[in-house]
Coordinates of C-alpha atoms and ligand atoms in Angstrom, one line a residue:
X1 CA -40.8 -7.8 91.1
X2 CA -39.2 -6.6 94.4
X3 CA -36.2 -7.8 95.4
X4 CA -35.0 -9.1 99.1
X5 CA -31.9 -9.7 100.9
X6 CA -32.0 -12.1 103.4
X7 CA -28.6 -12.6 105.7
X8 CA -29.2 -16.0 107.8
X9 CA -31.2 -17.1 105.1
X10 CA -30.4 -21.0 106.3
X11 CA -31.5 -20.3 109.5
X12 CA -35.2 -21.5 111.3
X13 CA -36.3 -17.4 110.2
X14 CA -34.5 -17.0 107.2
X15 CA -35.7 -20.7 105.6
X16 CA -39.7 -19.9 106.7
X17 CA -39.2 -16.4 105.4
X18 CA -37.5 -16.8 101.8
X19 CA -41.1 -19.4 101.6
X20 CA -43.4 -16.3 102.5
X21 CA -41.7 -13.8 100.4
X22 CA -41.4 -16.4 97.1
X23 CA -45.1 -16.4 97.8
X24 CA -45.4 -13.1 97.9
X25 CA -43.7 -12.6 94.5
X26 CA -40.0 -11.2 95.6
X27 CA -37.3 -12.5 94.0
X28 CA -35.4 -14.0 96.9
X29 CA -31.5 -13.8 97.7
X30 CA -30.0 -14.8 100.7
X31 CA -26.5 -14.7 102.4
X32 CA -25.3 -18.5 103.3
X33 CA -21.8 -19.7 105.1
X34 CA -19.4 -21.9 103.6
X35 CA -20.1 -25.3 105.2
X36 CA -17.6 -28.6 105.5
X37 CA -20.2 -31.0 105.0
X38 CA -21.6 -30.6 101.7
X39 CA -24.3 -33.2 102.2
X40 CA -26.2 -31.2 104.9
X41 CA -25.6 -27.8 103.5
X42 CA -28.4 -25.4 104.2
X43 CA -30.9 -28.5 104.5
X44 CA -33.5 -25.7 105.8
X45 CA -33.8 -24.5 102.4
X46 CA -35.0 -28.0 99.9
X47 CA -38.5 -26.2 99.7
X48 CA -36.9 -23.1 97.9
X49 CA -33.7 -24.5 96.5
X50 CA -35.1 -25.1 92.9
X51 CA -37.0 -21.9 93.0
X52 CA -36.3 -19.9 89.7
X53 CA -36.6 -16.6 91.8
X54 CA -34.2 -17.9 94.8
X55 CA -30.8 -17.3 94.6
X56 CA -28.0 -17.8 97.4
X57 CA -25.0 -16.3 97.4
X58 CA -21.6 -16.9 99.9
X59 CA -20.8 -14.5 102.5
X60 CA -20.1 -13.4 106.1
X61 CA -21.5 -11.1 108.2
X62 CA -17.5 -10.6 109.7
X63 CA -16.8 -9.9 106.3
X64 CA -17.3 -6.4 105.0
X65 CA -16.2 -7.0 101.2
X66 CA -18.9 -10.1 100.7
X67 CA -21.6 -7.8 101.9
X68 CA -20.6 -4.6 99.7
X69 CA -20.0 -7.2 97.0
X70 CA -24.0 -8.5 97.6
X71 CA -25.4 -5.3 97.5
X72 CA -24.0 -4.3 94.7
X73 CA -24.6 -7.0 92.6
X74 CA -28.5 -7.3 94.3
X75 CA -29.3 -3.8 94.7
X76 CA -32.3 -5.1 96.9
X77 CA -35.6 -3.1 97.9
X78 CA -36.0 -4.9 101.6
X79 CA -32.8 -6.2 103.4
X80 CA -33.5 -8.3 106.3
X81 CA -30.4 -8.8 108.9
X82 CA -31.2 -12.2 110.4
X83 CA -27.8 -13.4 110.2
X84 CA -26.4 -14.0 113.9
X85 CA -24.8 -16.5 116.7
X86 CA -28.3 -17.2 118.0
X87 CA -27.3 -19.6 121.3
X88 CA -27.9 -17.7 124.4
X89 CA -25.8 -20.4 126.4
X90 CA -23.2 -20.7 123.7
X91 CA -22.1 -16.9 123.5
X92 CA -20.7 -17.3 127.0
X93 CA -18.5 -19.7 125.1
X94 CA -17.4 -17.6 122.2
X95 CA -18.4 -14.1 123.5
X96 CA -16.2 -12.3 121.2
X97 CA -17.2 -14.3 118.2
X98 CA -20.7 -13.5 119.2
X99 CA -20.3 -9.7 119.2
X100 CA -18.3 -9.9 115.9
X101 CA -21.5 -11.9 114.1
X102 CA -24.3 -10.0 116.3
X103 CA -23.1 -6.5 117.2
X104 CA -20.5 -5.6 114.6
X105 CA -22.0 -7.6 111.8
X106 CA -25.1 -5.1 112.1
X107 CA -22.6 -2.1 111.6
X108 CA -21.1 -3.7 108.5
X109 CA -24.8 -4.4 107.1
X110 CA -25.9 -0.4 107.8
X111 CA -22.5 0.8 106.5
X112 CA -23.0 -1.1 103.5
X113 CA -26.7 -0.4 102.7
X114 CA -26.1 3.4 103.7
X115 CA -23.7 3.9 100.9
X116 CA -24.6 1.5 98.9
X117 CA -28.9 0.9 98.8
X118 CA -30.0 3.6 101.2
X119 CA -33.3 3.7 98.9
X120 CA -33.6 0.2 100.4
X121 CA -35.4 -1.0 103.8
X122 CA -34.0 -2.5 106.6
X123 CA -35.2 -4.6 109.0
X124 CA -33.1 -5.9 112.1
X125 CA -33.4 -8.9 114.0
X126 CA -33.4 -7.8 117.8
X127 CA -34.2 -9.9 120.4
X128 CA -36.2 -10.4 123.7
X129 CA -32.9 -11.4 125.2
X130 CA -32.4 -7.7 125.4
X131 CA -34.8 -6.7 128.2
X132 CA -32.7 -9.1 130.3
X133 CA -33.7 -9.2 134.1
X134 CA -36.4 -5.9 133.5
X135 CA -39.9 -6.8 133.7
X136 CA -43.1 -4.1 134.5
X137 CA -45.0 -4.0 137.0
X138 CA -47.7 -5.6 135.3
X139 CA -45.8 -8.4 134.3
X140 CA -44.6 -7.4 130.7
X141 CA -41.9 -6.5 128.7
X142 CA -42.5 -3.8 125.8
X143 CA -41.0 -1.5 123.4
X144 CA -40.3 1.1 126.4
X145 CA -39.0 -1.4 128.8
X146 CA -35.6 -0.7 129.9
X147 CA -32.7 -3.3 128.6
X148 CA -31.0 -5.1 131.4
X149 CA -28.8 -7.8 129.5
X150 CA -28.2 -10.8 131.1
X151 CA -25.6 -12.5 128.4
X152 CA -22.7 -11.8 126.1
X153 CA -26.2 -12.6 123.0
X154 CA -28.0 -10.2 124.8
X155 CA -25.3 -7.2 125.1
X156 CA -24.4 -7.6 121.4
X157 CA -28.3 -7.9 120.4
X158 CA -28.8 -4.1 122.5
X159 CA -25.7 -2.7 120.2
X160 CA -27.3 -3.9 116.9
X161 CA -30.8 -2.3 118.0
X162 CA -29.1 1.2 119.2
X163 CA -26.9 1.4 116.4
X164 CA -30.4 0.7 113.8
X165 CA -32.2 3.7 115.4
X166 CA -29.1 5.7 114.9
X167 CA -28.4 5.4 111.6
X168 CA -32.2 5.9 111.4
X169 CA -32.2 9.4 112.5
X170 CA -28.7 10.0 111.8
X171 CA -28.8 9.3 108.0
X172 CA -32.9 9.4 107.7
X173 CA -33.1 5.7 106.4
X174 CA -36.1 2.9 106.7
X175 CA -34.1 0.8 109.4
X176 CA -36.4 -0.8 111.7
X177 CA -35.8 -3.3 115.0
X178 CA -38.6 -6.4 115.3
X179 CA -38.3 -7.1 118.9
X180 CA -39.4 -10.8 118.8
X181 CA -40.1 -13.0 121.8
X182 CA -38.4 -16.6 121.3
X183 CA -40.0 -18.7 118.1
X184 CA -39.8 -22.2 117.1
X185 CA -41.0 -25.0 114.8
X186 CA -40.1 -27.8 113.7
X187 CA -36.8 -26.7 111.9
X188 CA -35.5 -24.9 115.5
X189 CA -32.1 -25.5 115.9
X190 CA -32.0 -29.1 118.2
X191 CA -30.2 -27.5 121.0
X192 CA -32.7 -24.9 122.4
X193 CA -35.4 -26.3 124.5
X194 CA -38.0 -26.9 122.9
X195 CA -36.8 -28.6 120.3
X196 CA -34.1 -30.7 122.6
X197 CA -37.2 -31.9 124.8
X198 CA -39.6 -32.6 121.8
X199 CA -36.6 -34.7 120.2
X200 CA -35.5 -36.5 123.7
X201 CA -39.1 -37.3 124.2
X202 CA -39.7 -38.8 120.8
X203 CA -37.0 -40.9 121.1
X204 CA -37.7 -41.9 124.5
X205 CA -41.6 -43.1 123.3
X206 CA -39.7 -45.3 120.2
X207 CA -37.2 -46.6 123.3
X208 CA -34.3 -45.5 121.9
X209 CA -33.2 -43.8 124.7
X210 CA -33.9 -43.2 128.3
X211 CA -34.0 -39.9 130.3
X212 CA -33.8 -36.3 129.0
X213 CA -31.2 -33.6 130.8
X214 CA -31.8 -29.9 130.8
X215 CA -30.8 -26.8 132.9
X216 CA -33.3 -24.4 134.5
X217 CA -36.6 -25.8 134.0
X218 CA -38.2 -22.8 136.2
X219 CA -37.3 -20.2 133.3
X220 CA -40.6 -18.8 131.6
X221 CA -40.5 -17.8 127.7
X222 CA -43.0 -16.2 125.9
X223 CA -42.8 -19.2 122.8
X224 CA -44.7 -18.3 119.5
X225 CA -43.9 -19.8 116.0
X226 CA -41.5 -18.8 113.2
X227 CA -44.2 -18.9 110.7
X228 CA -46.0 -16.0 112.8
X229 CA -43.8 -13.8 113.2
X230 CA -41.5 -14.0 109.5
X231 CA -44.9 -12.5 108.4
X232 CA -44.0 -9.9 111.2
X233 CA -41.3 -8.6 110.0
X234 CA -42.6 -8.5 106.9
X235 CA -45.4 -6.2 108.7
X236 CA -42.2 -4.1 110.5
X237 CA -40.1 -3.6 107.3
X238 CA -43.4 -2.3 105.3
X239 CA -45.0 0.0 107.9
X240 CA -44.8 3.7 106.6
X241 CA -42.6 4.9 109.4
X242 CA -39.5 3.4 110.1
X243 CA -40.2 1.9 113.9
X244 CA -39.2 -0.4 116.4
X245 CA -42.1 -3.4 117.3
X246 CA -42.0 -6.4 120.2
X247 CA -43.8 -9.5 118.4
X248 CA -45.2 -11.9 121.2
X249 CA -47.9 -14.3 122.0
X250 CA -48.6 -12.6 125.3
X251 CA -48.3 -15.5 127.1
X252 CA -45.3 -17.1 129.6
X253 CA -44.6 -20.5 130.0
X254 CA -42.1 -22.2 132.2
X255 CA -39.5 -24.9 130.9
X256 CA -40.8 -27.2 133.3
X257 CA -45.0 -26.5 131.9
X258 CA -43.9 -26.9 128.2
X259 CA -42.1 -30.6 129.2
X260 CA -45.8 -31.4 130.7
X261 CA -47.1 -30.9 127.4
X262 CA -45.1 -32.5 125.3
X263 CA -44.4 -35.4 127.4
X264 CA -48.3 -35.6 127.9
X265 CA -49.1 -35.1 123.9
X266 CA -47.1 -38.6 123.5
X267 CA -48.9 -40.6 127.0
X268 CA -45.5 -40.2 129.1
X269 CA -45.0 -38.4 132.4
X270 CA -41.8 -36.3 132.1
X271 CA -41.4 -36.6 135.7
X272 CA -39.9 -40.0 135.1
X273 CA -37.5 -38.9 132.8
X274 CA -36.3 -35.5 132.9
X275 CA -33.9 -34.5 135.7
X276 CA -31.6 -31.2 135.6
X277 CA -27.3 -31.4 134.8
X278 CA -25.7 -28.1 136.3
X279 CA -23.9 -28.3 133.2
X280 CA -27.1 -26.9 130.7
X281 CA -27.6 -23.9 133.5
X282 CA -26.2 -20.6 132.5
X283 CA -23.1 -18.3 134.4
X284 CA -26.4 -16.0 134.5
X285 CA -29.8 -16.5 133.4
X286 CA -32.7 -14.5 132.1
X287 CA -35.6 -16.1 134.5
X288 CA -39.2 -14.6 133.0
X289 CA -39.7 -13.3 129.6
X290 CA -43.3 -12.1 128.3
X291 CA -44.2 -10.0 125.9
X292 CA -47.2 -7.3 125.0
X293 CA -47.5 -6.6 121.6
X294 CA -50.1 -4.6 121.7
X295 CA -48.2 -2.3 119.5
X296 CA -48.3 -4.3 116.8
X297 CA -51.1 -5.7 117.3
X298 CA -53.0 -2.6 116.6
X299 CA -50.6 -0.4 114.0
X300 CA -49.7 -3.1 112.2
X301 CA -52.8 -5.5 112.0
X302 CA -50.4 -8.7 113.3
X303 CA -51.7 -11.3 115.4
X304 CA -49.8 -14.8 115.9
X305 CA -52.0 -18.0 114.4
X306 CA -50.6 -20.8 116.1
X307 CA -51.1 -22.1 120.1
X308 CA -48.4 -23.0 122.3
X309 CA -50.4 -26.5 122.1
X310 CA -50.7 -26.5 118.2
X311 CA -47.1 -25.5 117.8
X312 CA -45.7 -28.0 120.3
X313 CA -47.7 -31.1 118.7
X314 CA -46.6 -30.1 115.4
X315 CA -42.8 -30.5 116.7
X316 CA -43.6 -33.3 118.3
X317 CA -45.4 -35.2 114.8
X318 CA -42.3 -33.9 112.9
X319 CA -39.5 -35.6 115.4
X320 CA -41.9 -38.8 115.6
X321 CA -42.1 -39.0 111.8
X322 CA -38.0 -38.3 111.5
X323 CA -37.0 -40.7 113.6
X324 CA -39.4 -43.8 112.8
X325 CA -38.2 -42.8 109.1
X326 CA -34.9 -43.2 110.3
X327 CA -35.6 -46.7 112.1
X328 CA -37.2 -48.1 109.3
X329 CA -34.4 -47.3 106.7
X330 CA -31.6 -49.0 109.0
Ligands
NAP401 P1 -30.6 -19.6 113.5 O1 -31.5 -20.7 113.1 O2 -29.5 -19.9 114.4 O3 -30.1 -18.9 112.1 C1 -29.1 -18.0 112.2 C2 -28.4 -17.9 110.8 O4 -27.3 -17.0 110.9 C3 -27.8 -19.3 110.4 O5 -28.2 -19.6 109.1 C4 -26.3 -19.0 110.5 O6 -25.5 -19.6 109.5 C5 -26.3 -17.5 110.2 N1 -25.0 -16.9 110.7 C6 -24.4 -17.1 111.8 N2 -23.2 -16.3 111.9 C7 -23.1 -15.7 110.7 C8 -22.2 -14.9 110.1 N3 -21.1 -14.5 110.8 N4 -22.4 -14.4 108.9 C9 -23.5 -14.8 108.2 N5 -24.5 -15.6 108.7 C10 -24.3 -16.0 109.9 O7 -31.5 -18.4 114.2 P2 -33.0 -18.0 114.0 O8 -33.8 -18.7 115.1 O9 -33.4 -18.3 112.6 O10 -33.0 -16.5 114.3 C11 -32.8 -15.5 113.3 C12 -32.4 -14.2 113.9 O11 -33.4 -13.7 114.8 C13 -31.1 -14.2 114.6 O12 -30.4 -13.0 114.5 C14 -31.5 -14.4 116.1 O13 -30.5 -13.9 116.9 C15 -32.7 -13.5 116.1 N6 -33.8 -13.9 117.1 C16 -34.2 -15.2 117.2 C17 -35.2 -15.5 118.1 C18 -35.8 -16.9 118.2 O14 -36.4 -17.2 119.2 N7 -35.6 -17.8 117.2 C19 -35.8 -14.5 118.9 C20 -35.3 -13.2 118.7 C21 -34.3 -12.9 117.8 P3 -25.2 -21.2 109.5 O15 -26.4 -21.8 109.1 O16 -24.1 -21.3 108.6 O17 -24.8 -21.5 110.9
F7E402 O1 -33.5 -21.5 126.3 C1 -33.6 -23.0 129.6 C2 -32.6 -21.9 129.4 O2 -31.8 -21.9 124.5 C3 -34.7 -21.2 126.9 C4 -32.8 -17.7 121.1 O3 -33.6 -17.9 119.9 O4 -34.6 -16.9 122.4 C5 -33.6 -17.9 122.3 O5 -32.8 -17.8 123.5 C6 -34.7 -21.4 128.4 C7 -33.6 -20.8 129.1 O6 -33.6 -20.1 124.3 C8 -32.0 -26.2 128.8 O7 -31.8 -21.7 130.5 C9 -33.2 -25.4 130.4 O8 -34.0 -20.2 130.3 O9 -34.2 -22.4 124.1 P1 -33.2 -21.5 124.7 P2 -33.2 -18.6 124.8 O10 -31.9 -18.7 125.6 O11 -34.4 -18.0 125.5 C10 -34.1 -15.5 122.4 C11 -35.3 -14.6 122.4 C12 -33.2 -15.3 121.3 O12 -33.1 -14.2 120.8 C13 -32.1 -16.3 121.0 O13 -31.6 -16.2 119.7 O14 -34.6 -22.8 128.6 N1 -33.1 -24.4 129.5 N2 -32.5 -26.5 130.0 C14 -32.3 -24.8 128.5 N3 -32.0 -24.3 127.3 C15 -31.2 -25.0 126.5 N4 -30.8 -24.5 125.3 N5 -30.8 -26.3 126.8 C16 -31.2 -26.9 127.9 O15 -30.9 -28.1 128.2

């Protein structure tokens, strides 16, 4: 049975990816924080909780000892690095925070599995955030796009993905980069976009509230789902040469498009609800993100499942059935 090590494990990723890899037939451990509210720990994870072969175990990516201390006792064949501050408009809050969790959190993880599992593969969770303001002529961003960051997340993502391809070639180890486009579902944290707007409009068809407030709705983002792409990196981590792979639909949507279709999918015209508070827009924002995954596509046989559509309905039917479960129980 192979073993996996999952930091972020209670994340949107690391929750839809301990499901694929229990499926699979890996024994399943995963890195989880110390939360104050007992009651809500790790909720992602109620589908894997009672899993013979899941085990979750404390730690910190800030903390060196906790992850030497997992690797030890795990000795794991595939170690996936989700673990990160993953707010785009928070980490201009808490930049240094951010680059502790996202940039030097990576080094601890390769220091560790270099001297500890180097048999072991890695995979890293980098990010779209990293092209920044680049995009091709022909409208794209890829693998050999330059990276322009436009945020403290994106500078610390571009230092976790350099320092992956060096200890790559430096100490000839499997550590790969997914480069993956934004992804949500249902189980997105409920202050990115999507997610806000689906829950703001579900509440606004059961009348229990009124108008919706967002930033920039002229930013585009290339939105696939989480289920897609954790069966990505499962792709990236198990492709005979240790690589680096963008994951994308292909397609761009702006903030403003993807409030049409939700609002639409429940009979309401956003344009009576929405308007834009200076306070959600960025000190400086990434304005057009799309993807071409061509790459991966092709080498590694990957192709997302899911529509924009299909994935925004199913986002909307879960927040619809949350909160009329929560009106009917009050
Ligand atoms: P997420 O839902 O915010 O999950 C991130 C997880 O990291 C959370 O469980 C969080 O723990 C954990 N974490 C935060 N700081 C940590 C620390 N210091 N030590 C250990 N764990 C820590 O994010 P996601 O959407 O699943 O994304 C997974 C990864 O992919 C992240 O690295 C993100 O930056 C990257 N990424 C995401 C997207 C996207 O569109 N979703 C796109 C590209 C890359 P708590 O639950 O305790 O807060
Ligand atoms: O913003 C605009 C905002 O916070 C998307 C993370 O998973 O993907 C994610 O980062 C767009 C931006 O995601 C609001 O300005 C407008 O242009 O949902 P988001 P993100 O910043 O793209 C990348 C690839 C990651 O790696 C990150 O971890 O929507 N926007 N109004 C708003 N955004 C938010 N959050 N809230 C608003 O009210």
């Amino acid at each position: 049975m192979k073993k996996a090590f999952i930091t972020g494990i209670a994340g949107q990723d690391g929750s839809y990816l301990s499901e694929y890899l229990l499926e699979l037939g890996y024994e399943v451990h995963g890195m989880v924080r110390r939360n104050s509210v007992a009651e809500n720990q790790q909720s992602r994870l109620n589908a894997v909780r009672l899993n013979p072969n899941f085990f979750a175990h404390y730690g910190d990516l800030t903390d060196q000892t906790s992850i030497e201390r997992l690797l030890t006792e795990i000795n794991p064949d595939e170690i996936y690095n989700l673990g990160a501050q993953s707010h785009v408009r928070v980490s201009f809050d808490v930049p240094q925070y951010t680059v502790q969790a996202n940039a030097l959190g990576v080094i601890n993880m390769l220091e560790a599995y270099k001297r500890i599992s180097p048999q072991a593969k890695f995979y890293q969770a980098s990010s779209s955030e990293m092209f920044g303001l680049t995009v091709e002529d022909d409208g794209y961003q890829r693998e050999t796009s330059v990276m322009n960051p436009v945020s403290p997340y994106g500078c610390a993502k571009v230092f976790g993905y350099n320092i992956v391809r060096h200890y790559r070639r430096a100490y000839n180890l499997h550590a790969t980069n997914g480069i993956l486009f934004n992804h949500e579902s249902p189980r997105r944290g409920s202050n990115f976009v999507t997610n806000k707007v689906v829950k703001t409009a579900c509440q606004i068809k059961l009348g229990l509230t009124d108008k919706l407030e967002l930033g920039n709705m002229d930013s585009y983002r290339d939105w696939g789902h989480s289920k897609d792409y954790v069966r990505a990196m499962h792709k990236v981590i198990n492709h005979d040469e240790a690589d680096d792979f963008c994951i994308s639909t292909m397609e761009t949507h702006s903030v403003r498009e993807m409030c049409d279709v939700v609002f639409k999918y429940l009979d309401l015209d956003y344009k009576d609800y929405v308007s834009q508070n200076p306070i959600y827009m960025r000190p400086e924002e990434l304005p057009y993100l799309k993807g071409d995954s061509t790459k991966a596509r092709t080498t590694l046989d990957w192709k997302p499942t899911y529509t924009f559509e299909e994935m925004m309905h199913e986002m909307c039917d879960h927040w619809l059935d949350v909160l009329q479960n929560i009106e009917s129980t009050r």
